[in-house]
Structures are given as structure tokens and as C-alpha cells.
Amino acid sequence: MNKFRTFEYNHKLIIMKLQVNQTLDVQLYAKYKWNPTQLYVNKDEEYEFIANGIWKDFLIKTDADGYTNPYMRLFDSMKRVKDQNWFSLIGALDQNSDQFFLIGQHRKITFESEGTIYCFANDVEGFHFNNFGSVTLHIKRIK
């Protein structure tokens, strides 16, 4: 198992690839607009994602599947990914908003394109100041 923390060296992100059955654990923070995983994926590769932990949207604690409630539904149109729960764990290739995908607590994904995976807690753009906590994302390459 490989364990890495997100970091930058000389302002360039260090990127890695996984071989089949290799794993990577990444800590993802609710307060960041983008959490780089440092993992580059190719088209047709399959990965399993398992997220553990609790993060907090101001006073609301939730896991990576996120939450909804009647009051927050008033603001659903403001979320970065409008059709997903508040604070659900979302991924994107190369920070491309056209390539958002739900990860949640558990998901297997076969990628249709290539790029570096970035993640975030689904919230309103610019409202990360009241986000707290983190989840650990366990990533395993399946094929």
C-alpha cells in the first residue's frame, strides 16, 4: 500500500500512477476548493474508491455521501454539482467541471478519459471558509 499526502514541490504537483491492485490513501479536506490526489488515470482503467471519515459543513456533520435537508434545498441551485447532495465527495479530472463524478463513500469507476483526479466536498463555490474536517479516500486500481 502506498500512503501519500498532498503536497507541492517547486509549485509542480507530483503525479503518480497505480498498477493493478496497487492502492493509495489520500486525506481530503472540506475547506479546500480542490484536493489533488496526485493520481493520474488513463482511459478504460477501473478504480475502486472508499471514503471514510466525517467532515462538517458549518454545524452539520456528514460522511462522504453528504446530506440534504429541507432548508438547504432552497440553495441547491448554488452547489458546484447541483444534482448531488451537499458535501458529497465529488471527483473531477484535471479540475474540469465538465468531468465531475460522484465518489461518495464507495464507488467503482471505469474512466472514459485520462487526467489527474481532484476531489472536493460539494458546496457553494467560495463558501469553503465554514467547512471543517476531512475524509480519507482509499483508492485501488482494479484494471
XYZ file of C-alpha atoms in Angstrom:
143
model
C 0.000 0.000 0.000
C 1.231 3.491 -0.879
C 0.429 6.342 1.505
C 0.945 9.857 0.269
C -0.088 13.270 1.440
C -0.911 16.008 -0.974
C 1.972 18.424 -1.383
C 3.605 20.616 -3.967
C 7.261 20.750 -4.844
C 8.511 23.842 -6.650
C 4.869 24.650 -7.473
C 4.521 21.483 -9.551
C 2.277 18.702 -8.364
C 3.991 15.333 -8.107
C 1.907 12.867 -10.122
C 1.792 9.091 -9.825
C 0.129 6.109 -11.490
C -1.072 2.899 -9.885
C -0.554 -0.587 -11.239
C -3.405 -3.131 -11.000
C -4.093 -3.977 -7.312
C -1.964 -1.093 -6.017
C -3.597 1.328 -3.589
C -3.279 4.915 -2.494
C -4.700 6.680 0.576
C -5.286 10.424 0.379
C -6.553 12.838 3.029
C -9.197 15.174 1.584
C -10.070 18.380 3.412
C -13.517 20.002 3.346
C -12.025 23.517 3.413
C -10.224 23.220 0.075
C -11.800 24.062 -3.252
C -9.662 21.314 -4.842
C -7.856 18.396 -3.177
C -5.284 16.909 -5.565
C -4.947 13.142 -5.215
C -1.722 13.099 -7.265
C -3.196 10.134 -9.168
C -3.195 10.123 -12.961
C -5.658 7.757 -14.652
C -5.915 6.584 -18.253
C -8.965 5.822 -20.343
C -10.507 2.366 -19.646
C -8.751 1.962 -16.286
C -11.068 0.920 -13.430
C -10.689 2.099 -9.839
C -12.460 1.469 -6.553
C -12.913 4.395 -4.165
C -13.730 4.045 -0.448
C -14.031 7.175 1.699
C -14.008 7.081 5.495
C -14.401 9.884 7.978
C -16.626 12.796 8.882
C -16.428 16.345 7.659
C -18.547 19.298 8.638
C -20.484 21.958 6.751
C -20.573 24.680 9.414
C -22.536 22.744 12.099
C -23.718 19.766 10.030
C -21.605 16.610 10.335
C -21.738 14.143 7.462
C -19.821 11.404 5.700
C -18.731 11.388 2.048
C -22.280 10.597 0.870
C -23.254 14.088 2.003
C -26.618 15.279 3.246
C -29.777 17.103 2.327
C -32.450 18.820 4.369
C -35.492 20.971 3.569
C -33.766 24.257 4.425
C -30.685 23.544 2.281
C -32.849 22.599 -0.709
C -33.501 26.333 -1.090
C -29.843 26.701 -2.085
C -29.410 23.567 -4.234
C -29.006 25.630 -7.401
C -25.851 27.183 -5.908
C -23.927 23.916 -5.332
C -20.960 23.125 -7.574
C -22.657 19.854 -8.602
C -26.318 20.683 -8.435
C -27.766 17.165 -8.687
C -25.638 15.719 -5.833
C -26.003 16.015 -2.058
C -24.409 18.775 -0.057
C -20.921 17.690 0.995
C -20.951 14.552 -1.119
C -17.440 13.632 -2.221
C -17.015 14.655 -5.850
C -14.130 13.950 -8.201
C -13.016 15.649 -11.392
C -10.287 15.013 -13.926
C -7.862 17.936 -14.195
C -10.268 20.250 -12.305
C -12.583 20.135 -15.329
C -16.179 20.961 -14.380
C -17.366 19.011 -17.450
C -15.914 15.855 -15.901
C -17.363 15.865 -12.369
C -18.203 12.431 -10.987
C -19.727 11.263 -7.710
C -17.479 9.240 -5.415
C -19.431 9.306 -2.140
C -18.479 6.649 0.414
C -17.966 3.849 -2.112
C -17.841 3.680 -5.874
C -16.193 1.794 -8.722
C -15.439 3.858 -11.811
C -14.101 2.973 -15.253
C -12.705 6.174 -16.700
C -13.693 7.291 -20.174
C -10.846 9.795 -20.452
C -7.480 10.480 -18.863
C -6.284 13.019 -16.329
C -5.318 13.708 -12.730
C -8.046 13.175 -10.130
C -9.003 16.113 -7.921
C -11.703 15.952 -5.241
C -13.906 18.249 -3.164
C -16.843 18.391 -0.783
C -19.858 19.544 -2.802
C -20.635 23.048 -1.564
C -21.210 26.552 -2.871
C -18.194 27.996 -4.673
C -16.410 30.375 -2.309
C -18.068 29.059 0.868
C -15.223 26.804 1.987
C -14.364 29.050 4.950
C -17.001 27.361 7.141
C -16.011 23.797 6.211
C -14.125 21.597 8.647
C -12.733 18.087 8.904
C -11.539 15.585 6.361
C -12.159 12.152 4.911
C -9.590 9.563 3.946
C -10.006 8.293 0.405
C -8.713 4.801 -0.274
C -8.136 4.261 -3.997
C -7.430 0.866 -5.578
C -6.795 0.192 -9.248
C -8.940 -2.749 -10.368
C -7.949 -2.995 -14.040
